[in-house]
GROMACS .gro file of N, CA, C and O in nm:
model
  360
    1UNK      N    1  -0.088   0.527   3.018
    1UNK     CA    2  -0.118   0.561   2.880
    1UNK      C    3  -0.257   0.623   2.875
    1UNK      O    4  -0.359   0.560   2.901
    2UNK      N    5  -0.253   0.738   2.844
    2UNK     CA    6  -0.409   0.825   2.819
    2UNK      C    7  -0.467   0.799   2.691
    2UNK      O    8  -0.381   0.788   2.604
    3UNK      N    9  -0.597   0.784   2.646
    3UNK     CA   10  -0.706   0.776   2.601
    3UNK      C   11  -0.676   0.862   2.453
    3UNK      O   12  -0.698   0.982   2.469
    4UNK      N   13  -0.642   0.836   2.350
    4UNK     CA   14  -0.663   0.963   2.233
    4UNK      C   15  -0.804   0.931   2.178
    4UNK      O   16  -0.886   0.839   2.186
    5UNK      N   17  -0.792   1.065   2.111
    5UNK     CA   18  -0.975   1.076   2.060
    5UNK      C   19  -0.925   1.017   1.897
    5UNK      O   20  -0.833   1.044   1.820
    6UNK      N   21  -1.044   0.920   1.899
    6UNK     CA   22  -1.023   0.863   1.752
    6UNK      C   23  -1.112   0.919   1.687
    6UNK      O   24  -1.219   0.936   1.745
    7UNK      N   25  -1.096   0.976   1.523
    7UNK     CA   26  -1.170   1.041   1.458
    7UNK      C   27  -1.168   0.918   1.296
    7UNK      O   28  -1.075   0.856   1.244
    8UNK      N   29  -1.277   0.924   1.269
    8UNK     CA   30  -1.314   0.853   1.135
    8UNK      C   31  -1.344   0.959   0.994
    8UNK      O   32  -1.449   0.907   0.954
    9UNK      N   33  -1.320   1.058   0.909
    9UNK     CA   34  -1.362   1.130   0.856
    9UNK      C   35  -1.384   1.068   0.734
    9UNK      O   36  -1.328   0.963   0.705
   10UNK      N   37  -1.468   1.129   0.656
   10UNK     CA   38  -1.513   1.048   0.525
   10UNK      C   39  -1.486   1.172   0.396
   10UNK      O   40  -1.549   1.162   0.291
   11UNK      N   41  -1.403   1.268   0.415
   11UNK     CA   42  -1.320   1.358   0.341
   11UNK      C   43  -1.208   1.418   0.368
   11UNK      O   44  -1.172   1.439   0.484
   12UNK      N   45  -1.140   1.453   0.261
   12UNK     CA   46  -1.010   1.477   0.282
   12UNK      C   47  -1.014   1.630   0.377
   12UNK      O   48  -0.985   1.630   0.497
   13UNK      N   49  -1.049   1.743   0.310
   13UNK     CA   50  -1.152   1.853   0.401
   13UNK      C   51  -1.180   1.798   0.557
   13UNK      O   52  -1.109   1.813   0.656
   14UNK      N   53  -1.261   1.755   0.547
   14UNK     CA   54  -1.275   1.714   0.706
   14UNK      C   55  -1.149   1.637   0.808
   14UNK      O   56  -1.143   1.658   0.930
   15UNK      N   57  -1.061   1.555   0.741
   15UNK     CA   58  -0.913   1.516   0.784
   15UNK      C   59  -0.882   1.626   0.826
   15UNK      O   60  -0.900   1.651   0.945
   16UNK      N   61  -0.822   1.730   0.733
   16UNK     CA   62  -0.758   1.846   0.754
   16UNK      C   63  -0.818   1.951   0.897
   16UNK      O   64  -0.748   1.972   0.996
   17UNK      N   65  -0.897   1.981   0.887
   17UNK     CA   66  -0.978   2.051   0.973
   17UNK      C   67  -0.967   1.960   1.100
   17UNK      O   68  -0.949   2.032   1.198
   18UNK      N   69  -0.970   1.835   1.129
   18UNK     CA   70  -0.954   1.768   1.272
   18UNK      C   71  -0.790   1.754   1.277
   18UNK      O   72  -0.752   1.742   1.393
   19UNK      N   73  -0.697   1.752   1.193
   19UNK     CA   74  -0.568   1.816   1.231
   19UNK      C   75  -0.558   1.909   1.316
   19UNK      O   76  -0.523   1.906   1.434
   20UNK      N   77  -0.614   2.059   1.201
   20UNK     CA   78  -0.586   2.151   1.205
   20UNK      C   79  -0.620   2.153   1.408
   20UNK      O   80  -0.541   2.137   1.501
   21UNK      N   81  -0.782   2.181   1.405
   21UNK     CA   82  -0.802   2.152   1.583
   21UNK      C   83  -0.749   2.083   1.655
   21UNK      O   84  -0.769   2.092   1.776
   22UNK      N   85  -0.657   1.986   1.597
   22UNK     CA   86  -0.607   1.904   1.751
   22UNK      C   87  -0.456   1.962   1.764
   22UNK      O   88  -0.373   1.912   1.841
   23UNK      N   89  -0.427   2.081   1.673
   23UNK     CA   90  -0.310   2.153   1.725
   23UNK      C   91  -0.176   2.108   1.736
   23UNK      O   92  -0.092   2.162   1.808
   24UNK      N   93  -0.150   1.974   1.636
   24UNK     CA   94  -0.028   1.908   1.598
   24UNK      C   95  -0.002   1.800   1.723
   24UNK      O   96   0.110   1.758   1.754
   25UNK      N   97  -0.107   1.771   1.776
   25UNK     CA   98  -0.168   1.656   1.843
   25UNK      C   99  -0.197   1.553   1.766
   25UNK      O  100  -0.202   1.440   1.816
   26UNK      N  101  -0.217   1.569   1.662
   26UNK     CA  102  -0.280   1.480   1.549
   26UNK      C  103  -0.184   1.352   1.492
   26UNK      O  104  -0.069   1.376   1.455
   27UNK      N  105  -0.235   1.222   1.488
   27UNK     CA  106  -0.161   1.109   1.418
   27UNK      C  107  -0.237   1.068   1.257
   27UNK      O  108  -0.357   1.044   1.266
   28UNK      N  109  -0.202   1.063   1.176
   28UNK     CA  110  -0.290   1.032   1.055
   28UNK      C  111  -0.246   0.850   1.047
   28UNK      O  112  -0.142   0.791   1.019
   29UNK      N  113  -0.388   0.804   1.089
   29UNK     CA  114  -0.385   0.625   1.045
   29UNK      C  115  -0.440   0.576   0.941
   29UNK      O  116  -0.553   0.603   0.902
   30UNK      N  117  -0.323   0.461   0.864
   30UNK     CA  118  -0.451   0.425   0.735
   30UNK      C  119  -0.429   0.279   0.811
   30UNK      O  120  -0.319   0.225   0.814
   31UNK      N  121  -0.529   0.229   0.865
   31UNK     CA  122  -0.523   0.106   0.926
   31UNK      C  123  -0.447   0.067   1.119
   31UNK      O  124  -0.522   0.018   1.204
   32UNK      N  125  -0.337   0.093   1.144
   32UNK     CA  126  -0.336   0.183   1.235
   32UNK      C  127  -0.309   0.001   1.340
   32UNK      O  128  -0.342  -0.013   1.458
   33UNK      N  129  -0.232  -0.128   1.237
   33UNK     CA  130  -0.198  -0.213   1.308
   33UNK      C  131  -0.084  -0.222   1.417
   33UNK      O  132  -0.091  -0.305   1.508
   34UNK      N  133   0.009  -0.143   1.406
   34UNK     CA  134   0.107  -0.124   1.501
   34UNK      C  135   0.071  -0.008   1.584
   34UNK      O  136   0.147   0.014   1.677
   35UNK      N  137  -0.032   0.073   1.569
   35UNK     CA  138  -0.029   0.159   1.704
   35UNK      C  139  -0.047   0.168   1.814
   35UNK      O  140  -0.001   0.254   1.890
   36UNK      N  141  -0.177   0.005   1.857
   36UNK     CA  142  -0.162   0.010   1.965
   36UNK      C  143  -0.036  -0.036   2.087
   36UNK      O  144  -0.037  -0.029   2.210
   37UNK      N  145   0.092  -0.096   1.966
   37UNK     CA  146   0.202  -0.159   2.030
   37UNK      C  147   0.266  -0.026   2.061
   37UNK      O  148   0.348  -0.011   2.151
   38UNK      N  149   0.217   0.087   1.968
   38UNK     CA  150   0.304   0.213   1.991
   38UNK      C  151   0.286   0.265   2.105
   38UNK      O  152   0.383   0.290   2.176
   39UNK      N  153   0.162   0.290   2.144
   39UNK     CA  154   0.113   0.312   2.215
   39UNK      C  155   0.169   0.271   2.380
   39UNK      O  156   0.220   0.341   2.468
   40UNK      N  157   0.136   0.135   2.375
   40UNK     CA  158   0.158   0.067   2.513
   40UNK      C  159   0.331   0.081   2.537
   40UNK      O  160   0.387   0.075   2.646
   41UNK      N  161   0.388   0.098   2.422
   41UNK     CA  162   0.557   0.064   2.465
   41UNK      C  163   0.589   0.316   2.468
   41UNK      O  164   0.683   0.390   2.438
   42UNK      N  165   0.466   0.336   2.514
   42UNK     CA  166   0.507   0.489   2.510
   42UNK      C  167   0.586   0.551   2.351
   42UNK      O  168   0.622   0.666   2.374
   43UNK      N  169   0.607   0.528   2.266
   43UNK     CA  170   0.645   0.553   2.110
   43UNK      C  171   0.539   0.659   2.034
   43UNK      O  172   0.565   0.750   1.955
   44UNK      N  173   0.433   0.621   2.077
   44UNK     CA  174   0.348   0.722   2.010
   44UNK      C  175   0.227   0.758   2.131
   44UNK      O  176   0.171   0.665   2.189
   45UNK      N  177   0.200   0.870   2.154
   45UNK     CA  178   0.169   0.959   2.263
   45UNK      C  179   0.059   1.089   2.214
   45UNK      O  180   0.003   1.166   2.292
   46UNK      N  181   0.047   1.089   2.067
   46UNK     CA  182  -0.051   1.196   2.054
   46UNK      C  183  -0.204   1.157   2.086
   46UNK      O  184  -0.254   1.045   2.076
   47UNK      N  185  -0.269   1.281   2.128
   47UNK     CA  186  -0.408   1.285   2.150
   47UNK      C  187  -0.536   1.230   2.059
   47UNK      O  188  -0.637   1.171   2.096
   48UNK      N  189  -0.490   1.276   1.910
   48UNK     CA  190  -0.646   1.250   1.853
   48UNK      C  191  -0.536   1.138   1.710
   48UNK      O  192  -0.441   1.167   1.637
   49UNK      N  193  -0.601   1.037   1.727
   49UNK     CA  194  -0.590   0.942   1.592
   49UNK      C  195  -0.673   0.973   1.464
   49UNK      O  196  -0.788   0.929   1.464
   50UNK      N  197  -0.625   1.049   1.345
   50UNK     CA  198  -0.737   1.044   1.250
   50UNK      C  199  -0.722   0.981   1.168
   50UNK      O  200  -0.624   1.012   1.100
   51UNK      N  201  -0.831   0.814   1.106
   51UNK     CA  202  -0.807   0.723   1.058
   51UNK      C  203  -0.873   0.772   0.908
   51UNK      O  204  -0.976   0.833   0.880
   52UNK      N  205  -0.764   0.717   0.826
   52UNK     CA  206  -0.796   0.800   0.670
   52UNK      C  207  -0.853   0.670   0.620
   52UNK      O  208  -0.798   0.668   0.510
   53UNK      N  209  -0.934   0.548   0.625
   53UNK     CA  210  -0.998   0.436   0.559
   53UNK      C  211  -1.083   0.458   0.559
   53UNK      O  212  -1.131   0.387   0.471
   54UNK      N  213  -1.176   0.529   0.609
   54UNK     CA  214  -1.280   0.604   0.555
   54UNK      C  215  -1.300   0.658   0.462
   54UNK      O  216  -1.406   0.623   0.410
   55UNK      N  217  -1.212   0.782   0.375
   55UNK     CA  218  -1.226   0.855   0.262
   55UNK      C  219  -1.198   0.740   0.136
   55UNK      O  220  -1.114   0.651   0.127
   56UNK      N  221  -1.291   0.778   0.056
   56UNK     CA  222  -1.331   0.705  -0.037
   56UNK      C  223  -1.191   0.779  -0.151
   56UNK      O  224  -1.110   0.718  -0.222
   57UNK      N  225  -1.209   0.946  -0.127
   57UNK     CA  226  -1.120   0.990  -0.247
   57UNK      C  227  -0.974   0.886  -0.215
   57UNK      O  228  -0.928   0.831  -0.315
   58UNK      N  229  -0.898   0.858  -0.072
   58UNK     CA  230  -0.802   0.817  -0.104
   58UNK      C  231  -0.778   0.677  -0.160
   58UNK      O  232  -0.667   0.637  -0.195
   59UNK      N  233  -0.889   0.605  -0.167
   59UNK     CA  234  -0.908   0.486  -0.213
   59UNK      C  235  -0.917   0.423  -0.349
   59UNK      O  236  -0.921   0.305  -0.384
   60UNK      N  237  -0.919   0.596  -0.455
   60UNK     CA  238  -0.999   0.577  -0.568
   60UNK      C  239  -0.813   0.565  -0.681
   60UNK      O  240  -0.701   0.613  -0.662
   61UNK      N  241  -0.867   0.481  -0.784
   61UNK     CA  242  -0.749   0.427  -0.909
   61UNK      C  243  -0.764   0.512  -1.021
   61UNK      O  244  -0.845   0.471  -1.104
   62UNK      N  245  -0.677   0.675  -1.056
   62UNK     CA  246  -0.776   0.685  -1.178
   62UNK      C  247  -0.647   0.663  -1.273
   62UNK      O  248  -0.529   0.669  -1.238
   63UNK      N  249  -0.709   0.631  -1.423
   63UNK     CA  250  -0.622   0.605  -1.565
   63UNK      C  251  -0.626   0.717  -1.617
   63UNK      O  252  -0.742   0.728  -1.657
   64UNK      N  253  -0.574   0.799  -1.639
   64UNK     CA  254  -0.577   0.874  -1.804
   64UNK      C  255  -0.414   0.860  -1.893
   64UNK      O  256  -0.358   0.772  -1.958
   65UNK      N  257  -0.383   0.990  -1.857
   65UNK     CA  258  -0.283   0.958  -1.959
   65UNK      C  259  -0.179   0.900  -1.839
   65UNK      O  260  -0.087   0.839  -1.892
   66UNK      N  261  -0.170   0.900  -1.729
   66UNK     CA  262  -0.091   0.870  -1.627
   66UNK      C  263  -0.190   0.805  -1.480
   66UNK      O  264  -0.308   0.823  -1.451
   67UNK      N  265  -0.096   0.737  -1.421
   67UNK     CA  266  -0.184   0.628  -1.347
   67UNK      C  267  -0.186   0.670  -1.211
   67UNK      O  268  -0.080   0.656  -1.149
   68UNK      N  269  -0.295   0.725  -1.143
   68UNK     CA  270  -0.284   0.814  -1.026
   68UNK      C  271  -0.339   0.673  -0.924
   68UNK      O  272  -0.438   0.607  -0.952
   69UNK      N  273  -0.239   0.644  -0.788
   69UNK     CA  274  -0.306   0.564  -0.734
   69UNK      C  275  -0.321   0.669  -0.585
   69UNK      O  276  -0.233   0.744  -0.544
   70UNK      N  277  -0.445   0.651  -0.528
   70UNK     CA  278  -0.513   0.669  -0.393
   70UNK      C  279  -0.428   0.637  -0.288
   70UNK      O  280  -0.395   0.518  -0.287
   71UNK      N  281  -0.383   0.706  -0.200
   71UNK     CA  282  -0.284   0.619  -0.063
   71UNK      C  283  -0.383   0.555  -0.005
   71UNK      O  284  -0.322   0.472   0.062
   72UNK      N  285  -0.471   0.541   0.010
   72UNK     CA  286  -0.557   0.422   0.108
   72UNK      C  287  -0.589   0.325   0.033
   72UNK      O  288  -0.666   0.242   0.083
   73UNK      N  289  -0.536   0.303  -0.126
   73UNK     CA  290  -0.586   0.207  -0.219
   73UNK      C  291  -0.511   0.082  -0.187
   73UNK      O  292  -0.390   0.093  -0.173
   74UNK      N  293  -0.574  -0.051  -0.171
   74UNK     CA  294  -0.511  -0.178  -0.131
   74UNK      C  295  -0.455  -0.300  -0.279
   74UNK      O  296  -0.504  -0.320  -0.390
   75UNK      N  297  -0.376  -0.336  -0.234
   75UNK     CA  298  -0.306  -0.432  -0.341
   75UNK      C  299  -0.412  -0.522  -0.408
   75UNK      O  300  -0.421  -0.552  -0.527
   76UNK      N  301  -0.524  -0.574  -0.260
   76UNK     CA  302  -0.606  -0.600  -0.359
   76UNK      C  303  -0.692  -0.515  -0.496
   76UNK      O  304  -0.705  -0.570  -0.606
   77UNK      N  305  -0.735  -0.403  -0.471
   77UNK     CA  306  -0.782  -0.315  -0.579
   77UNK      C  307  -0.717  -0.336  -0.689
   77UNK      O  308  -0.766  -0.371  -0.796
   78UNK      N  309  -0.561  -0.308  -0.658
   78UNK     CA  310  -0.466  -0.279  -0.764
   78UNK      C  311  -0.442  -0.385  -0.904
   78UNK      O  312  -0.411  -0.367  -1.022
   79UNK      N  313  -0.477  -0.503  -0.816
   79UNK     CA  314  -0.483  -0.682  -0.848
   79UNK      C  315  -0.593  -0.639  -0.952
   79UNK      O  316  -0.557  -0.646  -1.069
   80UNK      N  317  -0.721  -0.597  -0.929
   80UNK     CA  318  -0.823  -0.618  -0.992
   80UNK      C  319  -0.892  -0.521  -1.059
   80UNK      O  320  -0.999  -0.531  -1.119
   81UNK      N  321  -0.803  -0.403  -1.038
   81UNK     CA  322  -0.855  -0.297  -1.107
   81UNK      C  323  -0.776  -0.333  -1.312
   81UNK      O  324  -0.666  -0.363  -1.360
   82UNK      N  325  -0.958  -0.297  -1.380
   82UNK     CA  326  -0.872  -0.316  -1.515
   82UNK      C  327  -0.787  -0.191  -1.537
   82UNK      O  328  -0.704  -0.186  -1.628
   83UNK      N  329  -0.809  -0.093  -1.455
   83UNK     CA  330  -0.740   0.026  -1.572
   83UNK      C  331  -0.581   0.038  -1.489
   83UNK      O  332  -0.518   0.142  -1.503
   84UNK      N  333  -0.527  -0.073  -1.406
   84UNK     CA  334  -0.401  -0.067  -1.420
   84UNK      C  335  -0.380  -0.154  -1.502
   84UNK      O  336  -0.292  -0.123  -1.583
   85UNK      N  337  -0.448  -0.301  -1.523
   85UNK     CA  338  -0.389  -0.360  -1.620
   85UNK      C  339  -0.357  -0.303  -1.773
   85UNK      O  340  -0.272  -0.336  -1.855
   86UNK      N  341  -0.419  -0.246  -1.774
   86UNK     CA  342  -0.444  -0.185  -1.906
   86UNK      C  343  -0.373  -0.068  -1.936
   86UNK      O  344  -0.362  -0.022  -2.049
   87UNK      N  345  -0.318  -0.014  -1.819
   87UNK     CA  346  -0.213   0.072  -1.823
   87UNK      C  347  -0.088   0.020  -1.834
   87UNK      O  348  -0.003   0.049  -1.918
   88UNK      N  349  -0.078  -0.100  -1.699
   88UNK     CA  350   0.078  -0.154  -1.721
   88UNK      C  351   0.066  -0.311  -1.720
   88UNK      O  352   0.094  -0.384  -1.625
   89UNK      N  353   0.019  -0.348  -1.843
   89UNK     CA  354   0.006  -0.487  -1.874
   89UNK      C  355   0.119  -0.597  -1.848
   89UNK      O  356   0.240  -0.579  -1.859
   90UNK      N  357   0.066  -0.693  -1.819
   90UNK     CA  358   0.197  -0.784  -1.761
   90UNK      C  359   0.243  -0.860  -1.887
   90UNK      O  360   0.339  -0.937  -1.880
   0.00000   0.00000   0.00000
């Protein structure tokens, strides 16, 4: 099993662009708990890991007239954010 290059980016812009260079080499991780099983059992084999828990944009909850949630946003947030409650009140 060879070595992939792990990348941390802290924008969505910068994600894209370390795709784009690793030439569809690229794995996108948000957390990235089963990969090293992927890994060792040969299942997943690409070169560069780019871990998206870094970017803040995918993390962010916004309210307006419709409720946009972040893919890196966690259940906890969701728990404690007021402007879902307040969107979809229990």
């Amino acid at each position: 099993m060879s070595e992939a290059v792990y990348h941390r980016p802290t924008t969505v812009s910068e994600a894209l662009r370390l795709s784009s260079l690793a030439g569809g080499e690229a794995l996108f991780v948000g957390g990235g708990t089963d990969l090293q099983t992927y890994r060792k059992q040969q299942l997943e084999q690409r070169g560069h890991h780019i871990d998206l828990s870094g970017i803040r944009e995918l993390q962010e909850i916004a309210v307006t007239e419709e409720l946009v949630i972040g893919a890196m946003c966690t259940l906890d947030q969701l728990i404690r954010s007021d402007g879902v409650r307040a969107w979809a009140p229990l």
